Structures are given as structure tokens and as C-alpha cells.
Amino acid sequence: MGHRFTWLVPVDPTSTARDIGRQLDRVRPAVGICAASRADVYAAGVQESAAGRLAVIELAETAADVRGAADVRGAGVLPAASAVGSVPGPAAAAAVAPAVAPAVVPTDRLAVMFTSGTTSEPKGVVLTQHNYAHVADTMSAIVGLRPEHRWLVTLPLFHANAQYYCIAPAIAVGASTALTSTFSASQWLRQARELSATHASLFAAPIRMILARRPDDAPAAALEHVWFAQNLGPQHYEEFAALAGCRPRQLYGMTETVAIVCADASEPYRNDTIGPPVEGRSVVLSNPATGADAVPEEAVPGEPGELVLAGVPGEDIFLEYLDDPAATGRALVQRDGTTWFHTGDMVARTDGTSGTSALRFVGRRDDVIKVSGENVSLTEVEATLAQAPGVLECAVLGRPDPVRDMVPVAYVVPRDRAHPPAISDLAAWSERNLAAAARPREWHLIEALPRTSVGKVRRFKL
């Protein structure tokens, strides 16, 4: 965005009219932009919004858009005679842009990115010009990105992963990106080779899908670097490393942290650590019961604590939550002149290579349950169960239990729906591969997990 006071809100292109209407009410935009193929849904969303009217630019999603041939259709804002016709894109843009655009400054708002909403209503994360400049420089430096490198971008552009870890770093150093229209597990390896990709970024769930759905004759990729987030079991990790051409590197970050907080520094990279904080990051682990803080080197090994990050709002962490001072106040806490962001994610100290301290991702705060007094990470249980024979993917939730306080409950998607694994076989496998407290007490076979557009499980829908 080259004008002050102009900012964007990237939206899931598969949103329903109801979703669009709700987001329009929250951000109250001056103009909307959509693909011509989705114009009817977007227009219905405009009608469902409180305002009921908005100038909308429709894009053909071809080279014609770049040449300024986009059309604008008024959804109730243009005169009735013009509403069914088209108005040149530049003319419509001029109607909502200031006559003289003041110079952009680093503190200006650049975007509002909504969180995934896996456990609650999505929050609008406010990001500044400085935030995007910072993430571009930081993430390109961490991977040593050079102009000859190329990112394979298969995750959606409305999400932080693609913007922060792929697009922004590429812009910073003049590297290239190869964009696919959607993520395809069966085609991912072929795309990586045919598009001459050197770098990629994925979540654990898409990696498991690639392993399950790749064709038998799929060629191995020749990637130099692969980021991955969330937990992978050791078997899946090694299988994917062989296919990718390099050992994937686990990171930890979220929309609010902008650049990553931690990255695996092991030699070689491992499946079970997010590593230490990267250069320039300061974190503490907060005990959820006592509130006591400890730096990673002094934390009790294996004991989960909430990751709390020091930062400067609007620079190396997000500025605020959109129109939600209460949520902002809970997340961003001032102590001794420093702003600390409470991530809500649980991590634990583990041993890194060469005796260094590293961190292990445990899960969201609600993903750690007490089973007969023992901490159980539901995220880690999921990563283990996903390796069981006949399992494509799974989710594990906690259920109250009168004897054990809480117990795990597993929801399993079979690899072959016609021949699903027997519950007795899954239970027997878990006895061999999971500690007693971590073994599910109930099993459910389901057709699919409810997911967001970036593959995160929407647990509240199970």
C-alpha cells in the first residue's frame, strides 16, 4: 500500500456470504476487491452487512488485471443505471482515495489479518508498515535467502505463513515465488520439481497429507529449505525429509509475533524441537499455575509453560487487536517498561544438540490436560497417533473424567474409508507407543476433520 490511511484486509476466498458480511461489519471498508468468479457471493455478503452497500472491484485474475482492466461494480453504492454495468478500476479507486496522498510512515497501519479462529471468534490482528518491513528483513536473513532462490507457495495468501515467511522475504532480496492456485497433496512434489522451487513452508497436517496421497511414482524434490510448524512424529519426519531433499526445520511463530520466535538449531534438524529463540527475541516461560516466569535455560525440563514474548508493538510484534482493547490488554502486558505478549501457547524445555537448551512445542494452553496429575499434550498425542497403521489423520480432545480429572478422546480419519482400522487395533497400538496417561479412553472413526482454510483443526466443532 503506497498511501497513508489505506490498509487491506486479506480474506479467505472460499468465505460464505455470511462470513463476508460479518467481516465487512467489523472492518467497515471503503472498497472491496474480489474475483469475478466469486462476485455473486461477495455481493450477497455486502447485502448481509449492516451497511448493505459497497463499491466492489471485480478482478478477472488474468494478466488483464495488471494492465488496469479491472472492472468495478457498485453493490448499492453506484447509481442504479451504473450498477449493472462496469466502471474502470482506476476511476473507482480515485473515488475512495485522497486527492493528495501524504507520505507513508512506519507506524501507519498496513493490514488487519484475522486469526484462524480454531478455538474462538477470529481476532483482527493490526499490522503496521514497520511490521512488514521487519518480517521481510528478518525472515530473509534467517534462511540466507538470495535472489536465485524460489519459494513454492501453496498456503493461502490471506494467512500469515505465506505472507510472512515466503512473500515478504522474497520481496526483500529479489527472490522469486511460485504460486499455486490451491494446495494439492498429490501434486505437491511434482510442483516443487517442475517449478524449480528451492524453499517451501508447510504445516504438519499438509505434510501428513502429502505422505498419504503422493503417487507411487512421485519424484523426490530438490529443496534446500523447508519450514514446518506444529508437531510431526519421527517416522513422518524422516519420510518427508527423504522426499523433500532436505531435513525440514521446525519453527514457532504466530500472526501476532510477525517474524518467528524460535527455530530449530539442531545439527541435523530434528522433528521434536522448535529450538531456542532466534537472535533478537527474548522470551520467558510462565507457569500456568503460579504465574512465575523462567528464562528457557532455567526452566524445569519437560514442564510446560506459556511462552511469553518481549516486543515493541507495531515493530516486531503486532500493534493491537482491531477494536478490542480488552483482548489487547490481556495479550500485551507492560512490566518494568517492557511489553510482553502472552501467546497462549505452551512449550517445554528440552535438550538441544551440544548440550544447549531448546524448546518443544506442547500446544495451545487448552491443549494440555492433567490426567491423574500428569501433564499430557494433546498435540503430541495427535502427532504420535497419526503414525498408526491405517490412520490418515486424527484429533485428540480432553474429556472430563470423575477419576482421572481429564482423559484423551481420539477422533480418527481412516486412510482407507472402505477398510478402516479396528478400534481394538488402535487401542493396542497406543498401548505400545504412548504413556498410560496419554492413551485415548474413547475412539471415534470419522470421515474428515473440520479444518480452517490453512489446515488447522477446528476443535470446537468436534
Coordinates of C-alpha atoms in Angstrom, one line a residue:
M1 CA 0.0 0.0 0.0
G2 CA 1.5 3.3 -1.1
H3 CA -0.9 5.7 0.5
R4 CA -1.3 6.7 4.2
F5 CA -4.5 5.7 5.8
T6 CA -5.1 2.9 3.2
W7 CA -4.9 -0.6 4.6
L8 CA -6.0 -4.0 3.5
V9 CA -7.9 -7.0 5.0
P10 CA -7.0 -10.3 3.3
V11 CA -10.0 -12.6 3.3
D12 CA -10.4 -16.3 2.7
P13 CA -11.6 -16.5 -0.9
T14 CA -13.8 -19.5 0.0
S15 CA -15.8 -17.4 2.6
T16 CA -19.5 -17.7 2.6
A17 CA -21.7 -14.6 2.1
R18 CA -22.4 -14.7 5.9
D19 CA -18.6 -14.7 6.6
I20 CA -18.1 -11.8 4.3
G21 CA -21.0 -9.8 5.8
R22 CA -19.6 -10.3 9.3
Q23 CA -16.1 -9.2 8.3
L24 CA -17.5 -6.2 6.5
D25 CA -19.3 -5.1 9.6
R26 CA -16.0 -5.5 11.6
V27 CA -13.7 -3.5 9.3
R28 CA -16.1 -1.2 7.5
P29 CA -14.1 -0.9 4.3
A30 CA -14.2 1.8 1.7
V31 CA -13.9 -0.6 -1.2
G32 CA -14.0 -4.3 -1.8
I33 CA -11.9 -6.5 -4.2
C34 CA -12.9 -9.9 -5.4
A35 CA -12.5 -12.4 -8.2
A36 CA -15.2 -12.1 -10.9
S37 CA -16.0 -15.7 -10.3
R38 CA -16.9 -15.0 -6.7
A39 CA -18.7 -11.7 -7.3
D40 CA -22.2 -13.1 -6.6
V41 CA -21.1 -14.4 -3.2
Y42 CA -19.3 -11.2 -2.4
A43 CA -22.3 -9.1 -3.4
A44 CA -24.6 -11.3 -1.2
G45 CA -22.2 -10.7 1.7
V46 CA -22.4 -6.9 1.1
Q47 CA -26.2 -7.2 1.2
E48 CA -26.0 -9.1 4.5
S49 CA -23.7 -6.5 6.1
A50 CA -25.1 -3.7 8.2
A51 CA -24.2 -1.0 5.6
G52 CA -25.7 -3.1 2.7
R53 CA -23.6 -1.2 0.2
L54 CA -20.0 -1.1 -1.0
A55 CA -18.1 -0.3 -4.2
V56 CA -16.6 -3.6 -5.4
I57 CA -13.7 -4.1 -7.8
E58 CA -14.0 -7.4 -9.7
L59 CA -10.8 -9.0 -11.0
A60 CA -10.6 -11.4 -13.8
E61 CA -7.5 -13.0 -12.3
T62 CA -5.6 -12.7 -15.6
A63 CA -2.9 -10.5 -16.9
A64 CA -5.6 -8.0 -17.9
D65 CA -5.9 -7.0 -14.2
V66 CA -2.3 -5.9 -14.2
R67 CA -2.9 -3.7 -17.2
G68 CA -5.6 -1.8 -15.4
A69 CA -8.5 -3.5 -17.0
A70 CA -10.3 -4.4 -13.7
D71 CA -14.0 -3.6 -13.5
V72 CA -15.9 -2.1 -10.7
R73 CA -19.5 -3.0 -9.9
G74 CA -21.4 -1.0 -7.3
A75 CA -23.3 -3.1 -4.9
G76 CA -25.9 -0.5 -4.0
V77 CA -23.5 2.5 -3.9
L78 CA -23.4 3.5 -7.6
P79 CA -26.4 5.0 -9.4
A80 CA -29.0 2.3 -10.4
A81 CA -28.1 2.8 -14.1
S82 CA -24.5 2.0 -13.5
A83 CA -25.0 -0.8 -11.0
V84 CA -25.4 -3.4 -13.7
G85 CA -22.6 -2.0 -15.9
S86 CA -19.0 -1.6 -15.3
V87 CA -16.7 1.3 -14.3
P88 CA -12.9 1.4 -14.9
G89 CA -11.0 0.3 -11.9
P90 CA -8.8 3.5 -11.7
A91 CA -11.9 5.6 -11.7
A92 CA -13.4 3.7 -8.8
A93 CA -10.2 3.8 -6.9
A94 CA -10.0 7.6 -7.3
A95 CA -13.4 7.9 -5.8
V96 CA -12.2 6.4 -2.5
A97 CA -8.5 7.7 -2.5
P98 CA -7.5 11.1 -1.1
A99 CA -6.7 13.8 -3.7
V100 CA -3.2 14.2 -2.3
A101 CA -1.7 11.1 -0.6
P102 CA 0.5 12.0 2.3
A103 CA 3.8 10.1 2.7
V104 CA 3.7 6.7 4.4
V105 CA 5.4 6.4 7.8
P106 CA 6.4 3.2 9.6
T107 CA 3.7 3.4 12.2
D108 CA 0.9 3.5 9.7
R109 CA -1.5 0.6 9.6
L110 CA -0.9 -1.6 6.6
A111 CA -3.2 -4.6 7.2
V112 CA -5.6 -6.3 9.5
M113 CA -5.2 -10.1 9.4
F114 CA -7.7 -12.3 11.1
T115 CA -6.5 -15.2 13.1
S116 CA -7.6 -18.8 12.3
G117 CA -10.4 -19.0 14.9
T118 CA -9.7 -22.6 15.7
T119 CA -10.9 -22.2 19.3
S120 CA -12.9 -18.9 19.3
E121 CA -14.0 -16.0 17.2
P122 CA -11.2 -14.8 15.0
K123 CA -9.3 -11.7 16.2
G124 CA -8.3 -8.9 13.9
V125 CA -4.5 -8.5 14.2
V126 CA -3.5 -4.9 13.3
L127 CA -0.1 -4.8 11.5
T128 CA 1.9 -1.7 10.5
Q129 CA 4.3 -0.8 7.7
H130 CA 7.1 -1.4 10.2
N131 CA 5.8 -4.9 10.9
Y132 CA 6.0 -5.9 7.3
A133 CA 9.5 -4.3 6.7
H134 CA 10.7 -6.1 9.9
V135 CA 9.4 -9.5 8.9
A136 CA 10.8 -9.2 5.4
D137 CA 14.3 -8.4 6.5
T138 CA 14.3 -10.9 9.5
M139 CA 12.9 -13.9 7.7
S140 CA 15.1 -13.5 4.6
A141 CA 18.2 -13.3 6.9
I142 CA 17.3 -16.3 8.9
V143 CA 17.3 -18.6 5.9
G144 CA 20.0 -16.8 4.0
L145 CA 17.6 -16.1 1.1
R146 CA 19.2 -15.0 -2.1
P147 CA 17.9 -13.7 -5.5
E148 CA 18.3 -17.0 -7.2
H149 CA 16.1 -18.8 -4.7
R150 CA 12.4 -19.5 -5.3
W151 CA 9.6 -20.2 -2.8
L152 CA 6.9 -22.7 -3.5
V153 CA 3.8 -21.0 -2.0
T154 CA 0.9 -23.4 -1.7
L155 CA -0.7 -22.0 1.5
P156 CA -3.3 -19.2 1.0
L157 CA -2.1 -15.6 0.8
F158 CA -4.7 -14.4 3.3
H159 CA -2.7 -16.3 6.0
A160 CA 0.4 -15.1 7.9
N161 CA 2.6 -18.1 6.9
A162 CA 2.6 -17.3 3.2
Q163 CA 2.9 -13.5 3.7
Y164 CA 5.4 -13.5 6.5
Y165 CA 7.7 -16.5 5.6
C166 CA 7.6 -16.6 1.8
I167 CA 6.3 -13.5 0.0
A168 CA 7.8 -10.7 2.2
P169 CA 11.3 -12.3 2.4
A170 CA 11.3 -12.8 -1.4
I171 CA 10.5 -9.2 -2.0
A172 CA 13.2 -8.1 0.4
V173 CA 16.0 -9.8 -1.5
G174 CA 14.6 -10.1 -5.0
A175 CA 13.9 -13.8 -4.9
S176 CA 11.0 -15.3 -6.8
T177 CA 7.9 -17.1 -5.8
A178 CA 5.9 -19.9 -7.5
L179 CA 2.2 -19.6 -6.6
T180 CA -0.2 -22.5 -6.9
S181 CA -4.0 -21.9 -7.1
T182 CA -4.6 -24.3 -4.2
F183 CA -2.8 -26.9 -2.1
S184 CA -2.7 -30.4 -3.6
A185 CA -1.2 -33.1 -1.6
S186 CA -0.9 -35.5 -4.5
Q187 CA 0.7 -32.9 -6.8
W188 CA 3.0 -31.0 -4.3
L189 CA 6.2 -33.0 -5.0
R190 CA 5.7 -32.7 -8.8
Q191 CA 5.0 -28.9 -8.5
A192 CA 8.2 -28.5 -6.4
R193 CA 10.3 -30.0 -9.1
E194 CA 8.5 -28.5 -12.2
L195 CA 8.5 -25.0 -10.7
S196 CA 12.2 -25.3 -9.7
A197 CA 11.4 -24.4 -6.1
T198 CA 14.3 -24.2 -3.6
H199 CA 12.2 -23.2 -0.5
A200 CA 8.8 -24.1 1.0
S201 CA 6.8 -23.7 4.1
L202 CA 4.1 -26.0 5.4
F203 CA 2.2 -27.1 8.5
A204 CA 2.4 -30.6 9.9
A205 CA -1.1 -31.6 8.6
P206 CA -0.4 -30.9 4.9
I207 CA 2.9 -32.8 5.3
R208 CA 1.0 -35.8 6.5
M209 CA -1.4 -35.4 3.6
I210 CA 1.5 -35.3 1.1
L211 CA 2.8 -38.6 2.6
A212 CA -0.6 -40.3 2.4
R213 CA -1.6 -39.1 -1.0
R214 CA 1.6 -38.9 -3.1
P215 CA 1.6 -41.1 -6.2
D216 CA 3.9 -44.1 -6.1
D217 CA 5.9 -42.7 -8.9
A218 CA 6.1 -39.1 -7.5
P219 CA 9.7 -37.8 -7.9
A220 CA 11.6 -36.5 -4.9
A221 CA 12.0 -32.8 -4.7
A222 CA 15.3 -31.0 -4.6
L223 CA 14.5 -28.3 -2.0
E224 CA 17.2 -26.5 0.1
H225 CA 15.0 -25.4 2.9
V226 CA 11.5 -26.3 4.3
W227 CA 9.9 -24.6 7.2
F228 CA 7.2 -26.6 9.1
A229 CA 5.0 -25.7 12.0
Q230 CA 3.3 -27.8 14.6
N231 CA 4.3 -31.4 15.5
L232 CA 5.5 -34.3 13.3
G233 CA 6.1 -37.8 14.5
P234 CA 9.7 -39.1 13.8
Q235 CA 8.5 -41.6 11.2
H236 CA 6.6 -38.9 9.2
Y237 CA 9.5 -36.5 9.6
E238 CA 12.1 -38.9 8.1
E239 CA 9.8 -39.9 5.3
F240 CA 9.2 -36.4 4.3
A241 CA 12.8 -35.4 4.6
A242 CA 13.7 -38.1 2.1
L243 CA 11.0 -36.8 -0.4
A244 CA 11.8 -33.1 0.1
G245 CA 15.5 -33.4 -0.5
C246 CA 16.4 -31.7 2.8
R247 CA 15.5 -32.0 6.5
P248 CA 12.6 -29.8 7.4
R249 CA 13.2 -27.1 10.0
Q250 CA 10.6 -26.6 12.7
L251 CA 9.7 -23.0 13.7
Y252 CA 7.4 -21.3 16.1
G253 CA 5.5 -18.2 15.3
M254 CA 2.0 -16.8 15.0
T255 CA 0.2 -14.0 13.4
E256 CA 0.7 -11.7 16.4
T257 CA 4.5 -12.3 16.6
V258 CA 5.0 -11.3 12.9
A259 CA 8.5 -12.8 12.4
I260 CA 9.2 -16.2 14.1
V261 CA 10.1 -16.5 17.7
C262 CA 12.0 -19.8 17.7
A263 CA 13.6 -22.1 15.1
D264 CA 15.4 -25.5 15.4
A265 CA 19.1 -25.0 15.6
S266 CA 20.0 -28.7 15.9
E267 CA 22.6 -30.4 13.7
P268 CA 21.0 -32.1 11.9
Y269 CA 17.5 -30.7 12.3
R270 CA 15.0 -32.8 14.3
N271 CA 11.3 -33.5 14.4
D272 CA 10.7 -32.7 18.0
T273 CA 12.0 -29.2 18.8
I274 CA 11.3 -25.6 17.8
G275 CA 14.8 -24.8 19.0
P276 CA 15.9 -21.8 21.0
P277 CA 14.7 -18.2 20.5
V278 CA 16.2 -16.7 17.3
E279 CA 18.5 -13.7 17.5
G280 CA 16.8 -10.6 18.8
R281 CA 14.0 -12.4 20.6
S282 CA 13.6 -12.5 24.4
V283 CA 11.1 -15.0 26.0
V284 CA 10.1 -16.4 29.3
L285 CA 8.1 -19.5 30.2
S286 CA 5.2 -18.6 32.6
N287 CA 4.0 -21.3 35.0
P288 CA 0.2 -21.5 34.4
A289 CA -0.5 -22.4 38.0
T290 CA 1.8 -19.9 39.8
G291 CA 2.4 -17.2 37.2
A292 CA 6.2 -17.5 37.9
D293 CA 8.4 -16.7 35.0
A294 CA 11.6 -18.5 34.0
V295 CA 14.0 -18.0 31.1
P296 CA 14.4 -21.1 28.9
E297 CA 17.8 -22.0 30.4
E298 CA 16.4 -22.0 33.9
A299 CA 13.0 -23.7 33.2
V300 CA 12.3 -27.1 34.6
P301 CA 13.0 -29.6 31.8
G302 CA 9.7 -31.1 30.4
E303 CA 7.5 -28.8 32.5
P304 CA 5.1 -26.9 30.2
G305 CA 4.9 -23.2 30.5
E306 CA 3.2 -20.4 28.5
L307 CA 5.6 -18.8 26.0
V308 CA 5.6 -15.0 26.7
L309 CA 7.5 -12.8 24.3
A310 CA 9.0 -9.3 24.8
G311 CA 8.5 -6.9 21.9
V312 CA 7.6 -3.5 20.7
P313 CA 4.0 -3.3 19.4
G314 CA 3.9 -2.2 15.8
E315 CA 7.5 -3.0 15.2
D316 CA 8.5 -6.6 16.0
I317 CA 5.1 -7.7 17.3
F318 CA 1.6 -6.7 16.2
L319 CA 0.2 -3.3 17.2
E320 CA -3.2 -4.3 18.7
Y321 CA -6.4 -6.3 18.2
L322 CA -8.9 -4.4 16.0
D323 CA -11.5 -2.5 18.1
D324 CA -10.9 -4.8 21.0
P325 CA -9.0 -3.0 23.8
A326 CA -9.9 -5.7 26.4
A327 CA -8.3 -8.5 24.3
T328 CA -5.3 -6.3 23.6
G329 CA -4.9 -5.5 27.3
R330 CA -4.9 -9.2 28.2
A331 CA -2.4 -10.1 25.5
L332 CA 0.0 -7.2 25.7
V333 CA 1.1 -6.6 29.3
Q334 CA 3.5 -3.9 30.5
R335 CA 6.1 -4.9 33.1
D336 CA 9.1 -2.8 34.1
G337 CA 9.0 -0.7 30.9
T338 CA 8.8 -3.8 28.6
T339 CA 5.7 -5.0 26.6
W340 CA 5.2 -8.8 27.0
F341 CA 2.9 -10.7 24.6
H342 CA 1.2 -13.7 26.2
T343 CA 0.9 -16.1 23.3
G344 CA -1.4 -18.7 24.9
D345 CA 0.9 -21.4 23.6
M346 CA 2.6 -23.9 25.8
V347 CA 6.2 -25.0 25.3
A348 CA 8.7 -27.0 27.4
R349 CA 12.4 -27.0 27.8
T350 CA 14.2 -29.9 26.1
D351 CA 17.9 -30.7 25.4
G352 CA 19.2 -29.4 22.2
T353 CA 22.4 -30.5 20.4
S354 CA 25.7 -29.9 22.1
G355 CA 24.1 -29.6 25.5
T356 CA 22.2 -26.4 24.6
S357 CA 18.7 -25.7 25.8
A358 CA 15.9 -25.7 23.3
L359 CA 12.1 -25.7 23.4
R360 CA 9.5 -28.2 22.4
F361 CA 6.0 -27.1 21.2
V362 CA 3.4 -28.6 23.5
G363 CA 0.2 -26.9 22.2
R364 CA -2.3 -24.3 23.0
R365 CA -2.9 -23.7 26.6
D366 CA -6.2 -25.6 26.4
D367 CA -4.4 -28.5 24.6
V368 CA -2.5 -29.5 27.7
I369 CA -4.6 -31.6 30.2
K370 CA -3.9 -33.1 33.5
V371 CA -4.6 -36.9 33.6
S372 CA -4.3 -38.2 37.1
G373 CA -1.9 -35.4 37.9
E374 CA 0.3 -35.9 34.8
N375 CA 0.6 -33.3 32.0
V376 CA -0.5 -34.6 28.6
S377 CA 0.0 -32.7 25.4
L378 CA -2.9 -33.5 23.1
T379 CA -0.9 -32.1 20.2
E380 CA 1.9 -34.6 20.8
V381 CA -0.6 -37.4 21.2
E382 CA -2.0 -36.5 17.8
A383 CA 1.4 -36.5 16.2
T384 CA 2.0 -40.0 17.5
L385 CA -1.4 -41.5 16.7
A386 CA -1.1 -40.1 13.1
Q387 CA 1.6 -42.7 12.5
A388 CA -0.6 -45.7 13.5
P389 CA -1.3 -48.1 10.7
G390 CA -4.5 -47.2 8.7
V391 CA -4.6 -43.7 10.1
L392 CA -4.7 -40.7 7.7
E393 CA -5.0 -38.0 10.4
C394 CA -6.6 -37.5 13.8
A395 CA -7.5 -35.0 16.5
V396 CA -7.4 -35.6 20.3
L397 CA -9.6 -33.7 22.8
G398 CA -9.8 -33.7 26.5
R399 CA -12.9 -35.0 28.3
P400 CA -13.7 -34.6 32.0
D401 CA -13.4 -37.9 33.9
P402 CA -14.6 -38.4 37.6
V403 CA -11.5 -40.4 38.4
R404 CA -8.6 -39.1 36.3
D405 CA -9.8 -35.4 36.1
M406 CA -9.4 -35.4 32.3
V407 CA -8.7 -38.1 29.7
P408 CA -7.9 -38.0 26.0
V409 CA -10.5 -38.8 23.4
A410 CA -9.4 -39.6 19.8
Y411 CA -11.2 -38.7 16.5
V412 CA -9.5 -40.7 13.7
V413 CA -9.8 -40.3 9.9
P414 CA -9.0 -43.7 8.2
R415 CA -6.5 -43.8 5.4
D416 CA -8.9 -46.2 3.6
R417 CA -12.5 -45.4 4.3
A418 CA -13.6 -48.8 2.9
H419 CA -11.3 -50.6 5.3
P420 CA -10.9 -48.6 8.5
P421 CA -8.6 -49.7 11.3
A422 CA -10.3 -51.6 14.1
I423 CA -10.7 -49.7 17.4
S424 CA -9.1 -52.6 19.2
D425 CA -6.0 -52.4 16.9
L426 CA -5.7 -48.7 17.5
A427 CA -6.0 -49.2 21.3
A428 CA -3.4 -51.9 21.2
W429 CA -1.1 -49.7 19.1
S430 CA -1.4 -46.8 21.5
E431 CA -0.5 -49.1 24.4
R432 CA 2.8 -49.8 22.7
N433 CA 3.5 -46.3 21.7
L434 CA 2.0 -43.9 24.3
A435 CA 2.5 -43.5 28.0
A436 CA -0.5 -44.7 30.1
A437 CA -1.8 -41.2 30.8
A438 CA -1.7 -40.2 27.1
R439 CA -3.7 -43.2 25.8
P440 CA -7.2 -42.2 24.5
R441 CA -10.0 -43.6 26.6
E442 CA -12.5 -43.2 23.7
W443 CA -12.1 -43.7 19.9
H444 CA -14.3 -42.3 17.1
L445 CA -13.9 -43.0 13.4
I446 CA -14.9 -40.0 11.3
E447 CA -14.8 -39.1 7.6
A448 CA -12.9 -35.8 8.0
L449 CA -11.6 -33.3 10.5
P450 CA -13.2 -29.9 10.5
R451 CA -10.4 -27.6 9.3
T452 CA -9.7 -23.9 8.6
S453 CA -8.6 -23.0 5.1
V454 CA -4.9 -23.4 6.2
G455 CA -5.4 -26.8 7.6
K456 CA -5.7 -26.1 11.3
V457 CA -8.3 -28.3 13.1
R458 CA -11.4 -26.5 14.4
R459 CA -11.6 -28.5 17.6
F460 CA -14.7 -26.8 18.9
K461 CA -16.6 -28.4 16.0
L462 CA -15.8 -32.0 17.1

